[in-house]
Short mmCIF file of C-alpha atoms and ligand atoms in Angstrom, two decimals:
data_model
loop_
_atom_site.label_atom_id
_atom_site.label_comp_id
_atom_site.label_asym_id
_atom_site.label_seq_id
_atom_site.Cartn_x
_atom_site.Cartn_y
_atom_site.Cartn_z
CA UNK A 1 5.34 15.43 33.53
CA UNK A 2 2.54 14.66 31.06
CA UNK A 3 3.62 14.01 27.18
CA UNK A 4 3.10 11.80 24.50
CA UNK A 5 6.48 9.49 24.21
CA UNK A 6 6.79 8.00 20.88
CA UNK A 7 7.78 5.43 19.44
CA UNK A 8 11.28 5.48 20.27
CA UNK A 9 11.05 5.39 23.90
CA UNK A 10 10.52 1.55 24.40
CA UNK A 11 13.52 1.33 21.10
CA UNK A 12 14.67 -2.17 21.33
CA UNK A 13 11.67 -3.65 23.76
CA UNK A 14 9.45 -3.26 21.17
CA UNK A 15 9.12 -7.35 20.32
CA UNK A 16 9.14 -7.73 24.09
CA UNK A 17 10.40 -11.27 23.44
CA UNK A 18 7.35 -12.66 24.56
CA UNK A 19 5.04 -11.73 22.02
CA UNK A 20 4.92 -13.96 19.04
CA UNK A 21 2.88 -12.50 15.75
CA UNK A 22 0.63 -14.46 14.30
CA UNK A 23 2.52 -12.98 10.86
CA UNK A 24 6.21 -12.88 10.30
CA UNK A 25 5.89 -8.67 9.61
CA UNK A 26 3.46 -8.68 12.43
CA UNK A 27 0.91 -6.97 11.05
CA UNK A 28 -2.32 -7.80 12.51
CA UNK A 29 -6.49 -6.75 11.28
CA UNK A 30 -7.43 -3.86 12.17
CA UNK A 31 -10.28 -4.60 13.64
CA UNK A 32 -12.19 -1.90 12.64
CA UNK A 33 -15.72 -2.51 13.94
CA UNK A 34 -14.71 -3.87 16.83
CA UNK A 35 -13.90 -0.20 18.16
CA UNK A 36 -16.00 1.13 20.77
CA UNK A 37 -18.19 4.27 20.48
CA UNK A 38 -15.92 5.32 23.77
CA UNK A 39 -12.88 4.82 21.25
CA UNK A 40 -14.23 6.82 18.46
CA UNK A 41 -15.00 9.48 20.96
CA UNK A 42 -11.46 9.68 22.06
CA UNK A 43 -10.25 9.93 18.31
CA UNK A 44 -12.64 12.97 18.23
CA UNK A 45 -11.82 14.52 21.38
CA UNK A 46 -8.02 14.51 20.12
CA UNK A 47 -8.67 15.21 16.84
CA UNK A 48 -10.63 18.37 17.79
CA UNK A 49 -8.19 19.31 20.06
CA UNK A 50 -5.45 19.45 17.08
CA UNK A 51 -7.58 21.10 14.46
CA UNK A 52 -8.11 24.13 16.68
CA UNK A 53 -3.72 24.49 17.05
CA UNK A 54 -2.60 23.17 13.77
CA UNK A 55 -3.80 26.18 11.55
CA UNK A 56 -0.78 28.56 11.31
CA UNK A 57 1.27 26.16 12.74
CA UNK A 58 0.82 22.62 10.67
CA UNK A 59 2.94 23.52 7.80
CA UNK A 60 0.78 23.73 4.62
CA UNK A 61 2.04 19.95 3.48
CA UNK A 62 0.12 18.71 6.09
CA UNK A 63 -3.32 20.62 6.34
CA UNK A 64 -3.23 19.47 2.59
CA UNK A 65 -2.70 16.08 3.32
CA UNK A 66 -4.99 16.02 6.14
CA UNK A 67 -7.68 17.72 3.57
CA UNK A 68 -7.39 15.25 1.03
CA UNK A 69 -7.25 12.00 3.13
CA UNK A 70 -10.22 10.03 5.18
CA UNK A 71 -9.35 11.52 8.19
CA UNK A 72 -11.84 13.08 10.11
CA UNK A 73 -13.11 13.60 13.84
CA UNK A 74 -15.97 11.34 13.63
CA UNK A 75 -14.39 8.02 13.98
CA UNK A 76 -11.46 6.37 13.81
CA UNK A 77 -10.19 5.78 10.06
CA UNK A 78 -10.60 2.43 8.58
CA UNK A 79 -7.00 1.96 7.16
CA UNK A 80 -8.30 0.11 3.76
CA UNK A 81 -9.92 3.29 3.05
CA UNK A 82 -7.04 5.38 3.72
CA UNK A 83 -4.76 3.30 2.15
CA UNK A 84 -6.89 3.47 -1.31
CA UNK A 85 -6.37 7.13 -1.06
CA UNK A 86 -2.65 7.28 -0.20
CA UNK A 87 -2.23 4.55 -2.44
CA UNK A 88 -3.50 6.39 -5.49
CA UNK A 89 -1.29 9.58 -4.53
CA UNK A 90 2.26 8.25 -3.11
CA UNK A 91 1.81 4.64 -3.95
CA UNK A 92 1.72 4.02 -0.12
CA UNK A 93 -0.30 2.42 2.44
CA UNK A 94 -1.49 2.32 5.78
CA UNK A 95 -0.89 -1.62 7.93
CA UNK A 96 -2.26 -2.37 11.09
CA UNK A 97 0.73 -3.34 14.13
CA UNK A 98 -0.12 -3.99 17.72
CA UNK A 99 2.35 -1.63 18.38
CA UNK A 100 5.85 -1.20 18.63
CA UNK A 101 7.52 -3.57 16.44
CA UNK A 102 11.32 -4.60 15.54
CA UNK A 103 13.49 -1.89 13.82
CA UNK A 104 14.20 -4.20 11.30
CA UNK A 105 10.11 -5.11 10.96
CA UNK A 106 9.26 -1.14 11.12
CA UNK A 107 12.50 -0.75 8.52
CA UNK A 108 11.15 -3.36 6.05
CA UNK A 109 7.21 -1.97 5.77
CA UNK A 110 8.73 1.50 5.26
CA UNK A 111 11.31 0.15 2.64
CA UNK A 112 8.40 -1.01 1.04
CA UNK A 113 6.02 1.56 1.51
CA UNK A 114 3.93 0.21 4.01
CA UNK A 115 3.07 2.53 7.05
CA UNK A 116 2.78 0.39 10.42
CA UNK A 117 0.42 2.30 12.22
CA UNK A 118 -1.02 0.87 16.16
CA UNK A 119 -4.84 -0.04 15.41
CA UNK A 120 -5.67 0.51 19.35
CA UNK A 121 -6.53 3.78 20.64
CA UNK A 122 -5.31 5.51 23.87
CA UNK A 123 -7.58 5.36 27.07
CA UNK A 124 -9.40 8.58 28.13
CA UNK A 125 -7.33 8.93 30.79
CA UNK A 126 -4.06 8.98 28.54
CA UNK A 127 -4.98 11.41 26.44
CA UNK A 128 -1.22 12.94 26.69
CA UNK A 129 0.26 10.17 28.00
CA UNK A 130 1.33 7.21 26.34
CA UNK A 131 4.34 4.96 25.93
CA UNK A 132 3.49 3.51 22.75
CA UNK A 133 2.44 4.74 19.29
CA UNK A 134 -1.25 4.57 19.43
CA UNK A 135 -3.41 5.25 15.94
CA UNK A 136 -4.11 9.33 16.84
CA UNK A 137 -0.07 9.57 16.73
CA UNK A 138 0.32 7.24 13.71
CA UNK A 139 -2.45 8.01 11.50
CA UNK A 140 -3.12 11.84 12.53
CA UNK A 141 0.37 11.86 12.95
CA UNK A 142 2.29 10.33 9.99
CA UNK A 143 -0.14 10.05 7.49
CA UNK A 144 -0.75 13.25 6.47
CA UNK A 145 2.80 14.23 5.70
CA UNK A 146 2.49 10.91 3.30
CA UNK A 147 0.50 12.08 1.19
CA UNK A 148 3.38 14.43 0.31
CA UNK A 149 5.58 12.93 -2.57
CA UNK A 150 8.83 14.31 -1.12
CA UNK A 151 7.81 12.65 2.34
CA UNK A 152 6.98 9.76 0.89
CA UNK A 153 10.17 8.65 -1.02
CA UNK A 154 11.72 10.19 2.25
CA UNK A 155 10.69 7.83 4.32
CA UNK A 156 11.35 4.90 2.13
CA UNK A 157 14.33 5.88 1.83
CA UNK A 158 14.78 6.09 5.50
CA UNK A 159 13.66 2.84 5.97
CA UNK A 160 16.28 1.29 2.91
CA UNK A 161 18.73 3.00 5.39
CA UNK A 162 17.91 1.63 8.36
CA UNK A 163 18.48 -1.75 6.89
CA UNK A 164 22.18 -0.44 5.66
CA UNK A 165 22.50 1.25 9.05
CA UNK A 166 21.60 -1.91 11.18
CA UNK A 167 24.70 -3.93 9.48
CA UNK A 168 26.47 -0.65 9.76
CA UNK A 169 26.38 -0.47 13.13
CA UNK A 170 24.73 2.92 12.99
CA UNK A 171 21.15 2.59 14.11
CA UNK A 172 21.68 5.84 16.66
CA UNK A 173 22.73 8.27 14.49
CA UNK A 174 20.02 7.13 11.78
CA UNK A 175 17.48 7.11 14.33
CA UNK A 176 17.84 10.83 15.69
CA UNK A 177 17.65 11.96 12.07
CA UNK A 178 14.26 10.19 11.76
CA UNK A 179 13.54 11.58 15.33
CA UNK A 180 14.62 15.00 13.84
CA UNK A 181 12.81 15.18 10.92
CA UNK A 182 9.45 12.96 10.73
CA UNK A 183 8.68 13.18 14.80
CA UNK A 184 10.07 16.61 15.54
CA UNK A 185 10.92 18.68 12.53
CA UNK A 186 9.91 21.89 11.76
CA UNK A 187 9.72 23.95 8.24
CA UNK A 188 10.58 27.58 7.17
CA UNK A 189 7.72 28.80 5.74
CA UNK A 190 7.40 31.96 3.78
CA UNK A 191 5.02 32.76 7.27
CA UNK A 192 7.21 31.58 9.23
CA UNK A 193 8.20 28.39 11.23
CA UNK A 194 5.42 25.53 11.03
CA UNK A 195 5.21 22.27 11.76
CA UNK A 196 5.32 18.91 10.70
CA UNK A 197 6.85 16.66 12.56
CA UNK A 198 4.06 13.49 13.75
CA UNK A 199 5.43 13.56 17.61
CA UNK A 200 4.40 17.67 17.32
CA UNK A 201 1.67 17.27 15.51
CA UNK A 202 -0.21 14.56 17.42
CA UNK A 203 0.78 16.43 21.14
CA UNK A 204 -1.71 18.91 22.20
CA UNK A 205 1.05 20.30 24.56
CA UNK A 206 4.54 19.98 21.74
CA UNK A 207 2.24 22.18 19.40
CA UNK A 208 2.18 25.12 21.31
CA UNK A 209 5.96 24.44 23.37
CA UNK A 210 7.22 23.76 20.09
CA UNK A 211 6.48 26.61 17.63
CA UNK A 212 5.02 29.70 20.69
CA UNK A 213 7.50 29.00 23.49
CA UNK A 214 11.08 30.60 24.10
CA UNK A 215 12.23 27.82 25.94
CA UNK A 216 13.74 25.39 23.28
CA UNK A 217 16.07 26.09 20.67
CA UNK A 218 15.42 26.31 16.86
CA UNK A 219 18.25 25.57 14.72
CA UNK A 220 19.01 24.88 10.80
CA UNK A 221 19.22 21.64 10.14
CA UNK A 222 22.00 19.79 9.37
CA UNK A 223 22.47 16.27 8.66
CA UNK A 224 25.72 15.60 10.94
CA UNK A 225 24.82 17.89 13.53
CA UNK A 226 21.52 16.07 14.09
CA UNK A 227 23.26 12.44 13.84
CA UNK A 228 25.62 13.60 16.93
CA UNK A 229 22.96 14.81 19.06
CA UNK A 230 21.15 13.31 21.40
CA UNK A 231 17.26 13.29 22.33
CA UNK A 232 14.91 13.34 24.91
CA UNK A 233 12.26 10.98 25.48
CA UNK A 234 10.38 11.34 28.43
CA UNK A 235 10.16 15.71 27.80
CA UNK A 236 9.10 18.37 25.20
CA UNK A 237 12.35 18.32 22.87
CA UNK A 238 14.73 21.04 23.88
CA UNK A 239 15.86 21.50 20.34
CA UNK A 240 13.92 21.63 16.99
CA UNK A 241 15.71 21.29 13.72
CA UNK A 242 14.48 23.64 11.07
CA UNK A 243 14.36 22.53 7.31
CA UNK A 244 14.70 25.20 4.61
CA UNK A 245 11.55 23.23 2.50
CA UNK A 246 10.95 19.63 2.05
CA UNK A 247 13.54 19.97 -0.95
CA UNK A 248 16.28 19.39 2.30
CA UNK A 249 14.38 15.95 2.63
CA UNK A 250 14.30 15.20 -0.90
CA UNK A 251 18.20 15.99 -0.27
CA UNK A 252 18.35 12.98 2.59
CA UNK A 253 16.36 10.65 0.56
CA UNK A 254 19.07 10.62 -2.19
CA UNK A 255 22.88 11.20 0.13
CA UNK A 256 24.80 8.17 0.96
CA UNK A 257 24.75 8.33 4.70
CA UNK A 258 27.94 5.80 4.52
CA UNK A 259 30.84 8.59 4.50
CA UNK A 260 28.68 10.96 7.13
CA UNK A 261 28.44 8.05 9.20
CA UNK A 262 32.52 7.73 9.12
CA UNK A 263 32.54 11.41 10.45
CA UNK A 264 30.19 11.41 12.87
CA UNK A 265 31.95 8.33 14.50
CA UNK A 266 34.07 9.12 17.25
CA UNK A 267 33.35 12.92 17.08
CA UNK A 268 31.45 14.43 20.21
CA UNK A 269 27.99 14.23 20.85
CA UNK A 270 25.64 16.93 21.82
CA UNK A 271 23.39 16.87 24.66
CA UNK A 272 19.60 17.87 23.43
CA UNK A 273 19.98 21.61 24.77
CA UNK A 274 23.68 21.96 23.77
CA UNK A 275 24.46 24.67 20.95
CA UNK A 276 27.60 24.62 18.68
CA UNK A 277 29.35 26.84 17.43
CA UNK A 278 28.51 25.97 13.73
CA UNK A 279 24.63 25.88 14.03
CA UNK A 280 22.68 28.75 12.42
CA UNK A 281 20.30 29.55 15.39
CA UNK A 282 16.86 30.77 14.48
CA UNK A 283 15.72 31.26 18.46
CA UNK A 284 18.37 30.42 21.31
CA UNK A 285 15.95 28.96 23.75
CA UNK A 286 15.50 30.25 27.52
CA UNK A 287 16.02 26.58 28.68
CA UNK A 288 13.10 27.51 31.14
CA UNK A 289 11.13 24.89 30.84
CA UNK A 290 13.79 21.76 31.48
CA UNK A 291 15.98 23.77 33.49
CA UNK A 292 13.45 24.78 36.27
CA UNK A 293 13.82 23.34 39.54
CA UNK A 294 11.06 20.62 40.95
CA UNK A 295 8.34 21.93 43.04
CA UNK A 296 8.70 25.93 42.13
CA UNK A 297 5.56 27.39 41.35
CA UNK A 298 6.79 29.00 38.12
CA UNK A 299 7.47 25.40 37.02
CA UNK A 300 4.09 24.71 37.37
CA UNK A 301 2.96 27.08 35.55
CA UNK A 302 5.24 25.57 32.87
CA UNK A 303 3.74 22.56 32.78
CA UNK A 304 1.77 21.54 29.84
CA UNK A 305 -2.08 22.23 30.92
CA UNK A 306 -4.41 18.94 31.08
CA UNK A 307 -6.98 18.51 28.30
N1 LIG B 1 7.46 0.36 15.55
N2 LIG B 1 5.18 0.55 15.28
C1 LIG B 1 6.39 1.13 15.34
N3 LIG B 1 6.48 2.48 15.16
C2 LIG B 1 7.68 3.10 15.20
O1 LIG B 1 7.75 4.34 15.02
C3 LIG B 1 8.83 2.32 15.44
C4 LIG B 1 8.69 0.94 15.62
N4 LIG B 1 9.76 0.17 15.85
C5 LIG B 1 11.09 0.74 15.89
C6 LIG B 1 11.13 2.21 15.72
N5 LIG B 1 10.07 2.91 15.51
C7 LIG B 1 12.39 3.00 15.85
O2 LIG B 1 13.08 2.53 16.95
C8 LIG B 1 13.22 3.10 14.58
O3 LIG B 1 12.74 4.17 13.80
C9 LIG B 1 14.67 3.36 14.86
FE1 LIG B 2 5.92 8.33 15.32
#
């Protein structure tokens, strides 16, 4: 199975324990001109890939932001430019990370509105494949959707709370509501359901599975529904969690999390394709595509197509 995983799926192994950062919030140069006209190519070839999908289906938030920013197919965006753009918008900025880094090093850059983004770029051969956040997923990704004022305190916001939520003891449920919302999440438009979650909008193949396909459920979100269920990270996600309009987010940004957090504890969890009784389900998913058994042919024809 070919995807992008995301951030999330090396949670935890992310400092490796070996690596030691020159800086204490590891951020590292950029290094702009030392990438390769091979690397800019492969920022083209998946950035026209995604322009060709993401109209009708990139919620308008993030064609705007995408219009308004340096980001463009011809090379790979030097993140001091970007940053004086997103800067002067949302009053945030773009830093360059190795790659995965520390919850509580991620938590502190958002806190302060600092977006870590990986300065290396996939290889050719990985073009859907890749265990780390490269800078197609981070910067094509995220940093459109930051350009959006909602987004932006959002995300603060989410990082403040995943300081609080470390102490608390509640990194999990905090984490699939970031997982929910910024990778995965999905808007009601007056049009219909968009996009605008980075994990979606960086994946060739989650574009498509996510908004066209009947296999995976779409369901109204709601905040302790999403912090007892679990996710998948080595698939297409077999739910989506549908916000109303970024007013839901600007919502999140301001509850306390603390008394949800007492709720959610000890009450069951839901497996990624479970449905409960309370959820307002826009599209009960077929299941087809992660129930199908290895090796049948219809499975293959399931499989998300190579570049
Ligand atoms: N580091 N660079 C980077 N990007 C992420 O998205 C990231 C991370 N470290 C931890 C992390 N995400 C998540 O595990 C937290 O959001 C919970
Ligand atoms: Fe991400």
């Amino acid at each position: 199975m070919k995807r992008q995983l995301d951030a999330h799926a090396k949670h935890g192994l992310a400092a490796g324990g070996t690596a030691r950062p020159a800086r204490a919030d590891w951020t590292i140069d950029q290094g702009w001109s030392a990438y390769t006209a091979a690397d800019h190519a492969t920022w083209r070839t998946l950035f026209e890939r995604q322009r060709a999908l993401l109209p009708g289906r990139a919620c308008d938030e993030f064609l705007q932001g995408m219009a308004e920013l340096p980001i463009a197919p011809d090379r790979i965006p030097d993140f001091r430019a970007l940053s004086d753009v997103l800067r002067a918008r949302t009053g945030w900025e773009v830093v360059a990370v190795p790659g995965l880094v520390p919850d509580e090093v991620f938590f502190e850059h958002l806190a302060h509105r600092r977006f870590p983004a990986g300065n290396f770029i996939r290889r050719p051969e990985q073009l859907d494949y890749l265990e780390e956040p490269d800078v197609f997923h981070d910067v094509f990704g995220h940093v459109p959707m930051l350009a959006n004022p909602v987004v932006a305190d959002y995300l603060q916001a989410y990082g403040e709370g995943g300081l609080r939520a470390r102490r608390l003891g509640t990194l999990a449920q905090l984490a699939r509501v970031y997982w929910y919302t910024i990778e995965f999440g999905l808007v009601a438009q007056a049009d219909g359901l968009r996009l605008y979650g980075a994990g979606i909008a960086s994946s060739f193949a989650e574009t498509t599975f996510a908004l066209d396909d009947p296999s995976p459920h779409r369901v109204g979100f709601d905040l302790a529904r999403v912090m007892r269920t679990r996710y998948r990270i080595d698939d297409f996600q077999e739910v989506y969690f549908v916000i109303r309009s970024f007013d839901e987010l600007l919502d999140l940004a301001r509850v306390d999390f603390a008394p949800l957090y007492a709720q959610v504890r000890g009450a069951p969890e839901f497996d990624p394709g479970q449905l409960a009784p309370t959820d307002h389900v826009r599209h009960r998913g077929t299941g087809a595509h992660h129930h199908r058994a290895p090796g049948d042919p219809a499975a293959a024809a399931a499989e998300p197509s190579p570049p």
